[in-house]
mmCIF file of C-alpha atoms in Angstrom:
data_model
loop_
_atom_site.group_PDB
_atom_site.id
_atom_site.type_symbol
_atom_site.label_atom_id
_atom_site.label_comp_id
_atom_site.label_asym_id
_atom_site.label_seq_id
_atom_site.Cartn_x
_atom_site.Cartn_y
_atom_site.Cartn_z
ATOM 1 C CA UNK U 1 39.115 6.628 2.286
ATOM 2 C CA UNK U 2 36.191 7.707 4.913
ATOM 3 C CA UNK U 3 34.980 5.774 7.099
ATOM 4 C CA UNK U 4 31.765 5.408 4.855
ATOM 5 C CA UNK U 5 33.293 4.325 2.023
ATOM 6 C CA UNK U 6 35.555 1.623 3.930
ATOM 7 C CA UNK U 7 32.235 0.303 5.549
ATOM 8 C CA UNK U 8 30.834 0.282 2.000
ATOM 9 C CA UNK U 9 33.663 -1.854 0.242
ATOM 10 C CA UNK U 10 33.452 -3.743 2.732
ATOM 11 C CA UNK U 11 30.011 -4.525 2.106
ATOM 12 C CA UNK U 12 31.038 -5.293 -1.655
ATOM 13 C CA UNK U 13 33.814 -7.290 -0.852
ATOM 14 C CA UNK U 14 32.283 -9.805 1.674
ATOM 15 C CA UNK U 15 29.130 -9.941 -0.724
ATOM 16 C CA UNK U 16 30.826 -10.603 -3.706
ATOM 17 C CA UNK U 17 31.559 -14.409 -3.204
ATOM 18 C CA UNK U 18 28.020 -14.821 -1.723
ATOM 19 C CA UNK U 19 26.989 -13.334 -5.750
ATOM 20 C CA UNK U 20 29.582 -14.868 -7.205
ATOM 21 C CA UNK U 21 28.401 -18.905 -5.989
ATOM 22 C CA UNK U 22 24.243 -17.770 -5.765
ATOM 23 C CA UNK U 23 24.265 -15.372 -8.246
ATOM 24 C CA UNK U 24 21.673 -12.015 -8.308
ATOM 25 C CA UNK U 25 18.772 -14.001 -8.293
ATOM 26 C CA UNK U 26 19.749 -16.304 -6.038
ATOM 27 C CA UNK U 27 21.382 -13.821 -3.016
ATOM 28 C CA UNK U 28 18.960 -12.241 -0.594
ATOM 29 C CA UNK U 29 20.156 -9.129 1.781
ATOM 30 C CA UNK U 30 20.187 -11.521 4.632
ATOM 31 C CA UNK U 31 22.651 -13.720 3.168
ATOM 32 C CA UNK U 32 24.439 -9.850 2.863
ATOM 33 C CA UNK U 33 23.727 -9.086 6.421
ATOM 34 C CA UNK U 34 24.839 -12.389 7.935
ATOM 35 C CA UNK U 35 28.038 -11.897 6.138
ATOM 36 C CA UNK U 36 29.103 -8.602 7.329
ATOM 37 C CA UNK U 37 26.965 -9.002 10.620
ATOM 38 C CA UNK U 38 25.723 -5.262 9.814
ATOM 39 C CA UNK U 39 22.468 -3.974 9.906
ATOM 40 C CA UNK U 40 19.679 -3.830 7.137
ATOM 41 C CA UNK U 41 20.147 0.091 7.948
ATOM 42 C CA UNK U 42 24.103 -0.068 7.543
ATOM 43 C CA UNK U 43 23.209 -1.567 4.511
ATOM 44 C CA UNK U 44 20.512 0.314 2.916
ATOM 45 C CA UNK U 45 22.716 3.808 4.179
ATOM 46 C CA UNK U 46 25.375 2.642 1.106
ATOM 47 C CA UNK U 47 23.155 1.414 -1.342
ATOM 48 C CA UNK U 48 19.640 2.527 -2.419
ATOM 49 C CA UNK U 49 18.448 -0.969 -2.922
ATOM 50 C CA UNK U 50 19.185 -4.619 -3.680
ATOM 51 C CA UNK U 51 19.461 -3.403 -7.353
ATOM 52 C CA UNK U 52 22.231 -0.978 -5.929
ATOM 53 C CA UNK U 53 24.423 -3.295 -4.524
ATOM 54 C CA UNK U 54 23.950 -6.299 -7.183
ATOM 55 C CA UNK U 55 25.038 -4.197 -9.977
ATOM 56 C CA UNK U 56 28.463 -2.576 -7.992
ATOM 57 C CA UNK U 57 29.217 -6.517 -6.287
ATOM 58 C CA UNK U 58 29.130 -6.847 -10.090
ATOM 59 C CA UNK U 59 31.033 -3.905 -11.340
ATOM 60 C CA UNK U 60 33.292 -5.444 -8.365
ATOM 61 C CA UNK U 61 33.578 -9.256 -9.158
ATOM 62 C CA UNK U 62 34.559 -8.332 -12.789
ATOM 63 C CA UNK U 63 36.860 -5.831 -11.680
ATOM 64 C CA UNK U 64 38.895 -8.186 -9.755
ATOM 65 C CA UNK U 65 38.873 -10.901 -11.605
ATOM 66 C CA UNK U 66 40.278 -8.820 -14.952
ATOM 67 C CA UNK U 67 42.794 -7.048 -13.187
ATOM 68 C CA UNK U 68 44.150 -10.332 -11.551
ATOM 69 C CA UNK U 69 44.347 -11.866 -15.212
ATOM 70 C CA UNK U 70 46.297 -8.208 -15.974
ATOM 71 C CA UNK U 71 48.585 -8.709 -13.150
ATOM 72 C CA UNK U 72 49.402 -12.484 -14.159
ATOM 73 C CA UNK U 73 50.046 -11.844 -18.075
ATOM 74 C CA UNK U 74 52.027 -8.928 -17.378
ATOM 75 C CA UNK U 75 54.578 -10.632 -15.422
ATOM 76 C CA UNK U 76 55.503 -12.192 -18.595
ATOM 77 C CA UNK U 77 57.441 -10.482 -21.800
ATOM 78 C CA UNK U 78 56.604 -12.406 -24.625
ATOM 79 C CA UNK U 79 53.298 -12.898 -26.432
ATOM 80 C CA UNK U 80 53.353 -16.615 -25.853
ATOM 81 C CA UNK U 81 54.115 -15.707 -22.257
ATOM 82 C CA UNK U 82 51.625 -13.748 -21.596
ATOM 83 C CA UNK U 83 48.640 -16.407 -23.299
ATOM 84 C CA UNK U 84 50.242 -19.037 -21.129
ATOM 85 C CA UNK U 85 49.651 -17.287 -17.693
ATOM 86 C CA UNK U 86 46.054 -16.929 -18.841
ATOM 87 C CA UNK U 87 45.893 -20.060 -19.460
ATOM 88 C CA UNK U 88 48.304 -21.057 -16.314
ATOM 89 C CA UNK U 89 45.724 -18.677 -14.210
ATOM 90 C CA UNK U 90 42.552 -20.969 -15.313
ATOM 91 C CA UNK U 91 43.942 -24.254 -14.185
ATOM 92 C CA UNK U 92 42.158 -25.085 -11.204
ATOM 93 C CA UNK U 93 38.357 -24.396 -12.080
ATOM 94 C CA UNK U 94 37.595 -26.277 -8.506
ATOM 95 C CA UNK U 95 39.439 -23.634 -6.813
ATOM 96 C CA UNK U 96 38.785 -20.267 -8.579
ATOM 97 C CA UNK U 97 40.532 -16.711 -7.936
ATOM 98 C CA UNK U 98 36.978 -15.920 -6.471
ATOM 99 C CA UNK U 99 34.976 -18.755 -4.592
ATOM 100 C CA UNK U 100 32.143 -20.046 -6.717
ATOM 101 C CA UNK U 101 33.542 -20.123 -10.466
ATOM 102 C CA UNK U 102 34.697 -17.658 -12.666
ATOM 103 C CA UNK U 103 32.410 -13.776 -12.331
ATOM 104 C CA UNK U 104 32.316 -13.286 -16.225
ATOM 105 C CA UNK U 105 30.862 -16.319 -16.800
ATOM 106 C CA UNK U 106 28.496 -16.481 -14.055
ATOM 107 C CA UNK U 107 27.580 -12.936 -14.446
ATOM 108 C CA UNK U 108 27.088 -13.854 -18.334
ATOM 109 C CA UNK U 109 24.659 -16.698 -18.008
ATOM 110 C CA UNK U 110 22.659 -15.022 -15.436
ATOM 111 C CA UNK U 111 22.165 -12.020 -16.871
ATOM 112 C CA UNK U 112 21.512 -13.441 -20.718
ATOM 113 C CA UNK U 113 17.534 -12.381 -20.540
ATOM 114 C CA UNK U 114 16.859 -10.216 -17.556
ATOM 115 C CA UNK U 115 19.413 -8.051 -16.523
ATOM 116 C CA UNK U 116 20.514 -5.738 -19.058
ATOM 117 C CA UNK U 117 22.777 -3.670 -17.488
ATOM 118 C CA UNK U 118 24.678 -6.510 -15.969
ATOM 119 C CA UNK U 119 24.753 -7.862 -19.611
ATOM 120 C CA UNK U 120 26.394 -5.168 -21.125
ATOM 121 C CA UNK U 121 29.309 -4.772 -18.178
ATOM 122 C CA UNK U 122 29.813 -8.237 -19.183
ATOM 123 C CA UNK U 123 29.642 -8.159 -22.734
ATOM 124 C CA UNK U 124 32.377 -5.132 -22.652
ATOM 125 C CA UNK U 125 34.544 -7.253 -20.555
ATOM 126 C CA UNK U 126 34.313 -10.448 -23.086
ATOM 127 C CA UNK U 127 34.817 -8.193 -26.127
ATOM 128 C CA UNK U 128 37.860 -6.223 -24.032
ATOM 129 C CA UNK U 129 39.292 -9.408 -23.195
ATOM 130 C CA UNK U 130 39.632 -10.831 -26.880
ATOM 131 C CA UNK U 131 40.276 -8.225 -28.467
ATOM 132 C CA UNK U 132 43.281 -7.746 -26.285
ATOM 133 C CA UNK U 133 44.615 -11.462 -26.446
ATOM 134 C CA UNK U 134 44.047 -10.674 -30.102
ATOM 135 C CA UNK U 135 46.192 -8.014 -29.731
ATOM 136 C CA UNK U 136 48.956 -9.479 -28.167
ATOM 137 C CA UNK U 137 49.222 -12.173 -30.838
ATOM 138 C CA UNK U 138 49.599 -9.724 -33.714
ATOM 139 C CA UNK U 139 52.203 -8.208 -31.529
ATOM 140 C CA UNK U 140 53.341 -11.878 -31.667
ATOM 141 C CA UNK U 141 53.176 -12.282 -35.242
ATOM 142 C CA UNK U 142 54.726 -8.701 -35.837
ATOM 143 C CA UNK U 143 57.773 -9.136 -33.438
ATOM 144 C CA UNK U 144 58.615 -12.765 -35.114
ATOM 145 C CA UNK U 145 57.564 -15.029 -32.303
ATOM 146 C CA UNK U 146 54.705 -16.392 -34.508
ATOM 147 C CA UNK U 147 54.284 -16.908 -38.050
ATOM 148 C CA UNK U 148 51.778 -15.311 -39.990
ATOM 149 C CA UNK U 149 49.243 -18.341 -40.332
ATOM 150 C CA UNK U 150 47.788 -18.132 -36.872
ATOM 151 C CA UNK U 151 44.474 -16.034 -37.473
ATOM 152 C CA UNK U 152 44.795 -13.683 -33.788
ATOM 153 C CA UNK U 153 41.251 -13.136 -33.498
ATOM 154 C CA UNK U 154 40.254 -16.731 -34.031
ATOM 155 C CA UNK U 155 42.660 -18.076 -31.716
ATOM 156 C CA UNK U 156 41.801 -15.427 -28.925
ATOM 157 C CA UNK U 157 38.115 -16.542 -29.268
ATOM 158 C CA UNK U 158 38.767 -19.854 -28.810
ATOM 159 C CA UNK U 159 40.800 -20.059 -25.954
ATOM 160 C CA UNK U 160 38.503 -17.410 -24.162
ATOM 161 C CA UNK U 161 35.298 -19.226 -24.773
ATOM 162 C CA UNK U 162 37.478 -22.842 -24.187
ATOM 163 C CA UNK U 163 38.384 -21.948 -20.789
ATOM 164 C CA UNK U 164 35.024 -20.295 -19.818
ATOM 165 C CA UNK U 165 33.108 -23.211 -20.956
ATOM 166 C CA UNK U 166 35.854 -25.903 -19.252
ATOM 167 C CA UNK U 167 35.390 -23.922 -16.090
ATOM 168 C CA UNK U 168 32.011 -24.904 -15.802
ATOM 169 C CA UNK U 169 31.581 -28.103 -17.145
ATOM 170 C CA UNK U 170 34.757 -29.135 -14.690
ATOM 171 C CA UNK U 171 33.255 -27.409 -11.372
ATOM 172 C CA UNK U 172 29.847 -29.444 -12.403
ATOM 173 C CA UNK U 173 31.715 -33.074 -12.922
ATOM 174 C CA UNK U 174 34.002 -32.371 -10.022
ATOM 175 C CA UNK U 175 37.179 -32.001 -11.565
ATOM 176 C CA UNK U 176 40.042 -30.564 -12.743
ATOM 177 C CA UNK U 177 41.690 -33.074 -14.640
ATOM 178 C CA UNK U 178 40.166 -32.099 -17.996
ATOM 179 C CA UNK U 179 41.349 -28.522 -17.665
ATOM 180 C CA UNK U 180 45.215 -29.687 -17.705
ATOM 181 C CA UNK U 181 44.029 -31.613 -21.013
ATOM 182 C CA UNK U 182 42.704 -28.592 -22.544
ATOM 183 C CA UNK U 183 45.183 -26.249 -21.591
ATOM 184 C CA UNK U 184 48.062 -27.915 -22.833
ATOM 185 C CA UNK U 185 46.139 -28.946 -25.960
ATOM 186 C CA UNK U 186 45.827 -25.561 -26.301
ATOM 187 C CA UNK U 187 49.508 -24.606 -25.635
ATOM 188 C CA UNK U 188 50.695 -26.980 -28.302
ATOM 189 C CA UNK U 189 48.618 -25.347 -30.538
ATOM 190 C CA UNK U 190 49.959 -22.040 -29.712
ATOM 191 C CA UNK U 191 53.617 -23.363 -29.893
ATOM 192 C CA UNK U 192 52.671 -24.690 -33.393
ATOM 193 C CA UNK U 193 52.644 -21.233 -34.548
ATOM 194 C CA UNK U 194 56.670 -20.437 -33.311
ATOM 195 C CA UNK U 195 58.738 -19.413 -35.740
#
């Protein structure tokens, strides 16, 4: 890596919480600058605008966050494994992976009506991110861990959109307690699938 394009992840990386907790709207290129304690020049020389670096601090954010929800399921062998370090990985919405809440959802609510672009990344990442928990339970169902009664798809919506919306509505009331409650309500249901 060049010297350039260390300079310029850097960038990314010390912006990203600063998008992550203000969102796009909300972040200014001084709130950039104070963070990396560059210059609006060192700035502007990696990115062509504000647009610019919003959209790769948000091809960033969602990076990171998937790939650290990879790493955790794939520690595990079994399908029931693997949903339980999601849910394991979401259990502290006061204290997120990235400061400020979980990227997919902020980035999704932000960029609902006015940021397209932004929308789709995000959009790709929700659909991704079923349709592979979907996956891994009809490996589930296939391999004899679960019966065939638990609907995949279903179950890999709700637990996706449960833990989304629980992240937020826990970082607004302050805490985390509710999360445990959901989580394991939603690990019984799991385990009443076993075989």
């Amino acid at each position: 890596m060049t010297k350039a394009e260390r300079t310029k992840q850097f960038i990314i990386e010390q912006a990203a919480p600063i998008y992550n907790e203000k969102g796009i709207a909300g972040t200014n290129v001084d709130d950039v600058l104070e963070a990396t304690k560059l210059t609006k020049g060192a700035i502007y020389s990696h990115f062509e605008n504000k647009a610019d670096l919003s959209m790769q601090v948000s091809d960033y954010l969602l990076e990171k966050i998937c790939s650290a929800i990879g790493r955790a399921m794939k520690m595990e062998n079994s399908a029931k494994g693997k949903i339980f370090a999601y849910l394991d990985f979401n259990k502290a919405p006061l204290n997120t992976y990235i400061k400020g809440g979980c990227p997919i959802f902020n980035l999704a609510v932000e960029s609902d009506d006015n940021n397209f672009c932004v929308k789709s990344k995000v959009s790709e990442v929700m659909s991704f991110t079923q349709k592979n928990f979907a996956a891994i339970l009809r490996a589930g169902i296939k391999n004899g861990e679960f019966n065939s009664s638990l609907d995949p798809e279903a179950y890999a919506f709700k637990i996706f959109a449960a833990i989304e919306g629980a992240t937020v509505m826990c970082r607004n009331m302050h805490n985390d307690k509710p999360m445990a409650g959901l989580i394991e309500s939603l690990k019984s249901e799991l385990r009443s699938y076993e075989m």
